[in-house]
């Protein structure tokens, strides 16, 4: 779209907002409280809460000490701030402060958990269990471990995204060289929002004497997480998914019943009780701690508000558009997540039609090809339906006015695209597409 003096040929006015993002305003006046571009992709990342930034600011300048410098006030201040954050994080997940290890984010936490446990417990066995819909930070780490000689089982999921607990029980090997040493199942899925039966999984693992790790990035701070009640031995979390800073995360490592040992993957000064060397990111850690404290205080009310907005969006879309399909079990589900397929609509065209709204599509850009999401494929969705899927990630700062804008815009775009769809026209005429023999050219 070409522009001249900030006005495009279709009548939209474009400019740059305070963060340098190029924004395009429709010539039609926007509803009050709605500003473009509009962000509704809070599973990818979240904007930082201003209260988190306020807590971090002193540690960039005046209180800039190294938390490992234990012979002067600058170091003592930094260390004290780190320990406060450690306690704030621990409280949110039902752990103790000594069980919290700081990392650069959840990807590092996942790598440290899987590789560190695999290396430490290699003498006991070489079998690891995970699921096919894990985040790439788990799947790619498992592929690496397979190259190192470990055997990994990838559990399938049912059509609603949940694993079958009997599949897990059958997969666990309790003796011999192939003995299972670790099960890693994500708490809540980043694409479809489905919450796995974590407490039951942990109970099965403990009954069989197997360590249980969960990537809880999407769950911590959004729904109640209790590592004790849920039998979790190791847990990964991240700052930027809960309105904290990017580049900081943590790993919970159980200290008793059982005591979990992890081999460090970054060698250096033996920081973080010998599990993760490196000078601590004090401002980031302070921000992560503050973000956890805010979640502790506001999670219940926030979850209720997000759930209401999500159900409002879902109902509005379902009432206006036929052939829409909600992906994932809606009973065991994150409050702010909604993943919907708009059948008989081409996914790329749909995204282009709502390009002033930040959402996630059912396709992943890999090199030059658009591949359907492996998570949606694992649910049994065909390529066409997976391609027509949108993930809405509602968050702390989204409003009802924004939800109305998104719904109205999407309804308008889908209906226009459907008018251009010969397949949709055939279905409306009662033709069964599965019985058509398409001619090859």
CSV table of C-alpha atoms in Angstrom, one decimal, residues 19-319:
chain,number,residue,atom,x,y,z
A,19,UNK,CA,7.2,3.3,20.2
A,20,UNK,CA,8.2,3.7,16.5
A,21,UNK,CA,5.6,1.2,15.3
A,22,UNK,CA,4.0,2.2,12.0
A,23,UNK,CA,0.2,2.4,12.5
A,24,UNK,CA,-2.6,2.6,10.1
A,25,UNK,CA,-5.9,4.2,11.0
A,26,UNK,CA,-9.0,3.4,9.0
A,27,UNK,CA,-10.7,6.4,7.6
A,28,UNK,CA,-13.8,5.3,9.6
A,29,UNK,CA,-13.5,6.7,13.2
A,30,UNK,CA,-12.4,4.1,15.7
A,31,UNK,CA,-14.5,3.2,18.8
A,32,UNK,CA,-13.5,5.1,21.9
A,33,UNK,CA,-10.6,3.3,23.7
A,34,UNK,CA,-9.5,1.4,20.7
A,35,UNK,CA,-6.0,2.2,19.3
A,36,UNK,CA,-4.3,0.6,16.3
A,37,UNK,CA,-2.4,-1.6,15.9
A,38,UNK,CA,-4.4,-3.6,18.5
A,39,UNK,CA,-2.6,-6.3,20.5
A,40,UNK,CA,-4.3,-9.6,21.2
A,41,UNK,CA,-1.4,-12.0,21.2
A,42,UNK,CA,-0.6,-12.3,24.9
A,43,UNK,CA,0.6,-15.9,24.7
A,44,UNK,CA,3.5,-14.8,22.5
A,45,UNK,CA,4.5,-12.1,24.9
A,46,UNK,CA,2.9,-9.5,27.2
A,47,UNK,CA,3.5,-5.8,27.5
A,48,UNK,CA,5.3,-4.9,30.7
A,49,UNK,CA,3.2,-3.8,33.6
A,50,UNK,CA,4.2,-0.2,34.6
A,51,UNK,CA,4.4,-1.4,38.2
A,52,UNK,CA,7.1,-3.9,37.2
A,53,UNK,CA,9.1,-1.3,35.4
A,54,UNK,CA,8.9,1.0,38.5
A,55,UNK,CA,10.3,-1.9,40.7
A,56,UNK,CA,13.2,-2.5,38.2
A,57,UNK,CA,14.3,1.1,37.6
A,58,UNK,CA,16.6,1.6,40.7
A,59,UNK,CA,18.7,-1.4,39.7
A,60,UNK,CA,19.7,-0.1,36.3
A,61,UNK,CA,21.6,2.9,37.8
A,62,UNK,CA,21.9,3.6,41.5
A,63,UNK,CA,21.7,0.0,42.8
A,64,UNK,CA,23.8,-1.5,40.0
A,65,UNK,CA,25.8,-4.0,42.1
A,66,UNK,CA,26.7,-7.6,41.2
A,67,UNK,CA,24.7,-9.9,43.5
A,68,UNK,CA,27.8,-12.1,43.8
A,69,UNK,CA,29.9,-9.2,45.2
A,70,UNK,CA,29.6,-10.0,48.9
A,71,UNK,CA,32.1,-7.5,50.4
A,72,UNK,CA,30.4,-4.1,49.9
A,73,UNK,CA,27.0,-2.4,50.0
A,74,UNK,CA,26.4,-2.5,46.2
A,75,UNK,CA,26.6,-6.2,46.1
A,76,UNK,CA,24.6,-6.6,49.3
A,77,UNK,CA,21.7,-4.5,47.9
A,78,UNK,CA,21.7,-6.5,44.7
A,79,UNK,CA,21.8,-9.8,46.6
A,80,UNK,CA,18.9,-8.7,48.9
A,81,UNK,CA,16.8,-7.7,45.9
A,82,UNK,CA,17.4,-11.1,44.2
A,83,UNK,CA,16.4,-13.0,47.4
A,84,UNK,CA,13.2,-11.0,47.7
A,85,UNK,CA,12.4,-11.9,44.1
A,86,UNK,CA,13.2,-15.6,44.7
A,87,UNK,CA,10.7,-15.6,47.6
A,88,UNK,CA,8.0,-13.8,45.5
A,89,UNK,CA,8.3,-16.4,42.7
A,90,UNK,CA,8.4,-19.3,45.2
A,91,UNK,CA,5.2,-18.1,46.9
A,92,UNK,CA,3.3,-18.0,43.6
A,93,UNK,CA,4.0,-21.7,42.9
A,94,UNK,CA,4.0,-23.1,46.4
A,95,UNK,CA,7.8,-23.7,46.6
A,96,UNK,CA,10.6,-22.4,48.9
A,97,UNK,CA,13.0,-19.7,47.9
A,98,UNK,CA,15.9,-22.1,47.9
A,99,UNK,CA,14.2,-24.1,45.2
A,100,UNK,CA,14.2,-21.2,42.6
A,101,UNK,CA,17.1,-21.1,40.1
A,102,UNK,CA,17.3,-18.0,37.8
A,103,UNK,CA,17.9,-18.4,34.1
A,104,UNK,CA,17.7,-16.2,30.9
A,105,UNK,CA,14.1,-17.5,30.2
A,106,UNK,CA,12.0,-20.6,29.8
A,107,UNK,CA,13.9,-22.0,26.8
A,108,UNK,CA,17.1,-22.1,29.0
A,109,UNK,CA,15.1,-23.5,31.9
A,110,UNK,CA,13.7,-26.3,29.7
A,111,UNK,CA,17.2,-27.1,28.4
A,112,UNK,CA,18.7,-27.1,31.9
A,113,UNK,CA,15.9,-29.3,33.2
A,114,UNK,CA,16.0,-31.9,30.5
A,115,UNK,CA,19.7,-32.0,29.7
A,116,UNK,CA,20.7,-31.5,33.4
A,117,UNK,CA,18.5,-34.4,34.6
A,118,UNK,CA,19.4,-36.7,31.7
A,119,UNK,CA,23.1,-36.2,32.4
A,120,UNK,CA,22.7,-36.5,36.2
A,121,UNK,CA,20.6,-39.7,36.1
A,122,UNK,CA,22.1,-41.4,33.1
A,123,UNK,CA,23.3,-44.3,35.2
A,124,UNK,CA,19.7,-45.1,36.3
A,125,UNK,CA,18.2,-45.2,32.8
A,126,UNK,CA,18.0,-43.5,29.4
A,127,UNK,CA,14.3,-43.1,28.7
A,128,UNK,CA,12.4,-39.8,28.6
A,129,UNK,CA,8.7,-39.2,28.0
A,130,UNK,CA,7.1,-36.1,26.5
A,131,UNK,CA,4.1,-35.3,24.2
A,132,UNK,CA,3.8,-34.3,20.6
A,133,UNK,CA,2.3,-30.9,21.3
A,134,UNK,CA,5.1,-29.5,23.5
A,135,UNK,CA,6.8,-26.2,22.7
A,136,UNK,CA,9.8,-26.5,20.4
A,137,UNK,CA,12.0,-25.7,23.4
A,138,UNK,CA,11.1,-29.1,24.7
A,139,UNK,CA,10.8,-31.0,21.4
A,140,UNK,CA,14.2,-29.7,20.0
A,141,UNK,CA,15.9,-30.5,23.3
A,142,UNK,CA,14.5,-34.0,23.2
A,143,UNK,CA,15.8,-34.4,19.6
A,144,UNK,CA,19.2,-33.4,20.9
A,145,UNK,CA,19.1,-35.9,23.7
A,146,UNK,CA,18.1,-38.6,21.2
A,147,UNK,CA,21.3,-37.9,19.3
A,148,UNK,CA,23.2,-38.3,22.6
A,149,UNK,CA,21.8,-41.8,23.0
A,150,UNK,CA,18.7,-41.3,25.1
A,151,UNK,CA,15.4,-42.8,24.0
A,152,UNK,CA,12.4,-40.4,23.9
A,153,UNK,CA,8.7,-41.4,23.7
A,154,UNK,CA,6.4,-38.8,22.3
A,155,UNK,CA,2.8,-39.3,23.6
A,156,UNK,CA,0.0,-38.5,21.2
A,157,UNK,CA,-2.9,-36.3,22.3
A,158,UNK,CA,-6.6,-36.9,21.9
A,159,UNK,CA,-8.8,-34.7,19.6
A,160,UNK,CA,-9.3,-32.3,22.5
A,161,UNK,CA,-5.6,-31.8,23.1
A,162,UNK,CA,-5.4,-33.8,26.3
A,163,UNK,CA,-3.1,-36.8,26.7
A,164,UNK,CA,-4.5,-40.2,27.7
A,165,UNK,CA,-3.2,-41.0,31.2
A,166,UNK,CA,-3.2,-44.7,30.3
A,167,UNK,CA,-0.8,-44.0,27.5
A,168,UNK,CA,1.5,-42.4,30.0
A,169,UNK,CA,1.2,-45.4,32.4
A,170,UNK,CA,2.0,-47.8,29.6
A,171,UNK,CA,5.0,-45.7,28.4
A,172,UNK,CA,6.8,-45.7,31.7
A,173,UNK,CA,9.5,-48.3,32.0
A,174,UNK,CA,10.4,-49.2,35.6
A,175,UNK,CA,13.4,-51.4,35.2
A,176,UNK,CA,16.3,-52.3,32.9
A,177,UNK,CA,18.6,-50.1,30.8
A,178,UNK,CA,15.6,-48.4,29.2
A,179,UNK,CA,14.2,-47.3,32.6
A,180,UNK,CA,12.3,-44.0,32.5
A,181,UNK,CA,14.1,-41.2,34.3
A,182,UNK,CA,12.0,-38.2,33.4
A,183,UNK,CA,8.5,-37.2,32.2
A,184,UNK,CA,8.1,-33.7,30.7
A,185,UNK,CA,4.5,-32.6,30.0
A,186,UNK,CA,3.6,-28.9,29.5
A,187,UNK,CA,1.1,-27.5,31.9
A,188,UNK,CA,-0.9,-25.4,29.5
A,189,UNK,CA,-0.5,-25.4,25.7
A,190,UNK,CA,0.6,-22.1,24.1
A,191,UNK,CA,-1.5,-22.5,21.0
A,192,UNK,CA,-4.8,-24.1,22.1
A,193,UNK,CA,-4.8,-23.2,25.8
A,194,UNK,CA,-5.5,-26.8,26.9
A,195,UNK,CA,-4.5,-27.5,30.5
A,196,UNK,CA,-3.2,-31.0,31.1
A,197,UNK,CA,-4.2,-33.1,34.2
A,198,UNK,CA,-0.9,-32.1,35.9
A,199,UNK,CA,-1.6,-33.4,39.4
A,200,UNK,CA,-2.6,-36.8,38.1
A,201,UNK,CA,0.5,-36.9,35.8
A,202,UNK,CA,2.7,-36.0,38.8
A,203,UNK,CA,1.0,-38.7,41.0
A,204,UNK,CA,1.6,-41.4,38.3
A,205,UNK,CA,5.3,-40.3,38.0
A,206,UNK,CA,5.8,-40.4,41.8
A,207,UNK,CA,4.2,-43.8,42.1
A,208,UNK,CA,6.6,-45.1,39.5
A,209,UNK,CA,9.7,-43.3,41.0
A,210,UNK,CA,10.1,-41.1,37.9
A,211,UNK,CA,10.9,-37.3,38.0
A,212,UNK,CA,8.3,-35.0,36.6
A,213,UNK,CA,9.1,-31.7,34.8
A,214,UNK,CA,6.5,-29.3,33.4
A,215,UNK,CA,6.9,-26.3,31.1
A,216,UNK,CA,4.5,-24.0,33.0
A,217,UNK,CA,5.2,-20.8,31.0
A,218,UNK,CA,1.6,-20.3,30.0
A,219,UNK,CA,0.1,-21.4,33.3
A,220,UNK,CA,2.1,-19.7,36.1
A,221,UNK,CA,0.4,-16.4,37.1
A,222,UNK,CA,-2.7,-17.2,35.1
A,223,UNK,CA,-4.1,-20.2,36.9
A,224,UNK,CA,-3.3,-21.7,40.4
A,225,UNK,CA,0.0,-23.7,40.4
A,226,UNK,CA,1.1,-25.6,43.4
A,227,UNK,CA,4.2,-27.7,43.0
A,228,UNK,CA,3.6,-29.7,46.2
A,229,UNK,CA,-0.1,-30.5,45.7
A,230,UNK,CA,0.6,-31.3,42.0
A,231,UNK,CA,3.6,-33.5,42.6
A,232,UNK,CA,5.8,-31.4,40.3
A,233,UNK,CA,9.6,-31.9,40.7
A,234,UNK,CA,10.9,-29.4,38.2
A,235,UNK,CA,9.1,-26.4,36.6
A,236,UNK,CA,10.0,-23.8,34.0
A,237,UNK,CA,8.6,-20.3,34.0
A,238,UNK,CA,9.3,-17.0,32.2
A,239,UNK,CA,9.0,-13.3,32.9
A,240,UNK,CA,7.7,-11.9,29.6
A,241,UNK,CA,4.5,-14.1,29.6
A,242,UNK,CA,3.3,-12.5,32.9
A,243,UNK,CA,3.8,-8.8,32.2
A,244,UNK,CA,7.5,-8.9,33.3
A,245,UNK,CA,10.7,-8.3,31.3
A,246,UNK,CA,12.1,-10.4,28.5
A,247,UNK,CA,15.3,-12.3,29.0
A,248,UNK,CA,14.7,-13.6,32.5
A,249,UNK,CA,13.1,-16.9,33.7
A,250,UNK,CA,13.4,-19.4,36.5
A,251,UNK,CA,13.5,-23.1,37.1
A,252,UNK,CA,12.0,-24.6,40.2
A,253,UNK,CA,14.0,-27.6,41.4
A,254,UNK,CA,12.5,-29.7,44.2
A,255,UNK,CA,14.8,-30.0,47.3
A,256,UNK,CA,13.1,-32.9,49.1
A,257,UNK,CA,10.9,-35.9,48.6
A,258,UNK,CA,12.7,-36.4,46.2
A,259,UNK,CA,15.7,-34.2,46.2
A,260,UNK,CA,16.3,-33.4,42.5
A,261,UNK,CA,19.9,-33.0,41.2
A,262,UNK,CA,20.7,-31.3,38.0
A,263,UNK,CA,24.0,-31.1,36.2
A,264,UNK,CA,24.8,-27.5,35.2
A,265,UNK,CA,24.8,-26.7,31.4
A,266,UNK,CA,26.6,-23.4,31.6
A,267,UNK,CA,30.0,-23.7,33.4
A,268,UNK,CA,31.5,-20.8,35.3
A,269,UNK,CA,31.5,-19.5,38.8
A,270,UNK,CA,29.1,-22.0,40.3
A,271,UNK,CA,26.3,-19.5,40.8
A,272,UNK,CA,22.7,-20.5,41.6
A,273,UNK,CA,23.8,-23.4,43.9
A,274,UNK,CA,26.1,-24.8,41.2
A,275,UNK,CA,23.2,-25.3,38.7
A,276,UNK,CA,23.5,-22.2,36.5
A,277,UNK,CA,26.7,-20.1,36.4
A,278,UNK,CA,26.7,-16.5,35.2
A,279,UNK,CA,26.3,-13.0,36.7
A,280,UNK,CA,22.7,-12.5,37.6
A,281,UNK,CA,20.4,-10.2,35.7
A,282,UNK,CA,19.4,-8.2,38.8
A,283,UNK,CA,16.9,-5.7,37.2
A,284,UNK,CA,15.3,-8.6,35.2
A,285,UNK,CA,15.1,-10.8,38.3
A,286,UNK,CA,13.5,-7.9,40.3
A,287,UNK,CA,11.0,-7.4,37.5
A,288,UNK,CA,10.2,-11.2,37.4
A,289,UNK,CA,9.6,-11.2,41.2
A,290,UNK,CA,7.4,-8.1,41.1
A,291,UNK,CA,5.4,-9.6,38.2
A,292,UNK,CA,4.8,-12.8,40.2
A,293,UNK,CA,3.8,-10.8,43.3
A,294,UNK,CA,1.2,-8.9,41.1
A,295,UNK,CA,-0.1,-12.2,39.7
A,296,UNK,CA,-0.4,-13.6,43.2
A,297,UNK,CA,-2.6,-10.6,44.2
A,298,UNK,CA,-4.7,-10.2,41.1
A,299,UNK,CA,-4.8,-13.6,39.4
A,300,UNK,CA,-8.3,-14.6,40.5
A,301,UNK,CA,-10.0,-11.4,39.4
A,302,UNK,CA,-7.9,-11.2,36.2
A,303,UNK,CA,-8.8,-14.8,35.2
A,304,UNK,CA,-12.5,-14.1,35.8
A,305,UNK,CA,-12.3,-10.9,33.6
A,306,UNK,CA,-10.4,-12.7,30.8
A,307,UNK,CA,-12.7,-15.6,30.8
A,308,UNK,CA,-15.7,-13.3,30.4
A,309,UNK,CA,-14.1,-11.5,27.6
A,310,UNK,CA,-13.0,-14.7,25.9
A,311,UNK,CA,-16.5,-16.2,26.1
A,312,UNK,CA,-18.0,-12.9,24.9
A,313,UNK,CA,-15.7,-13.0,21.8
A,314,UNK,CA,-16.4,-16.7,21.2
A,315,UNK,CA,-20.2,-16.2,21.4
A,316,UNK,CA,-20.1,-13.2,19.2
A,317,UNK,CA,-18.1,-15.0,16.5
A,318,UNK,CA,-20.2,-18.2,16.6
A,319,UNK,CA,-23.5,-16.2,16.4
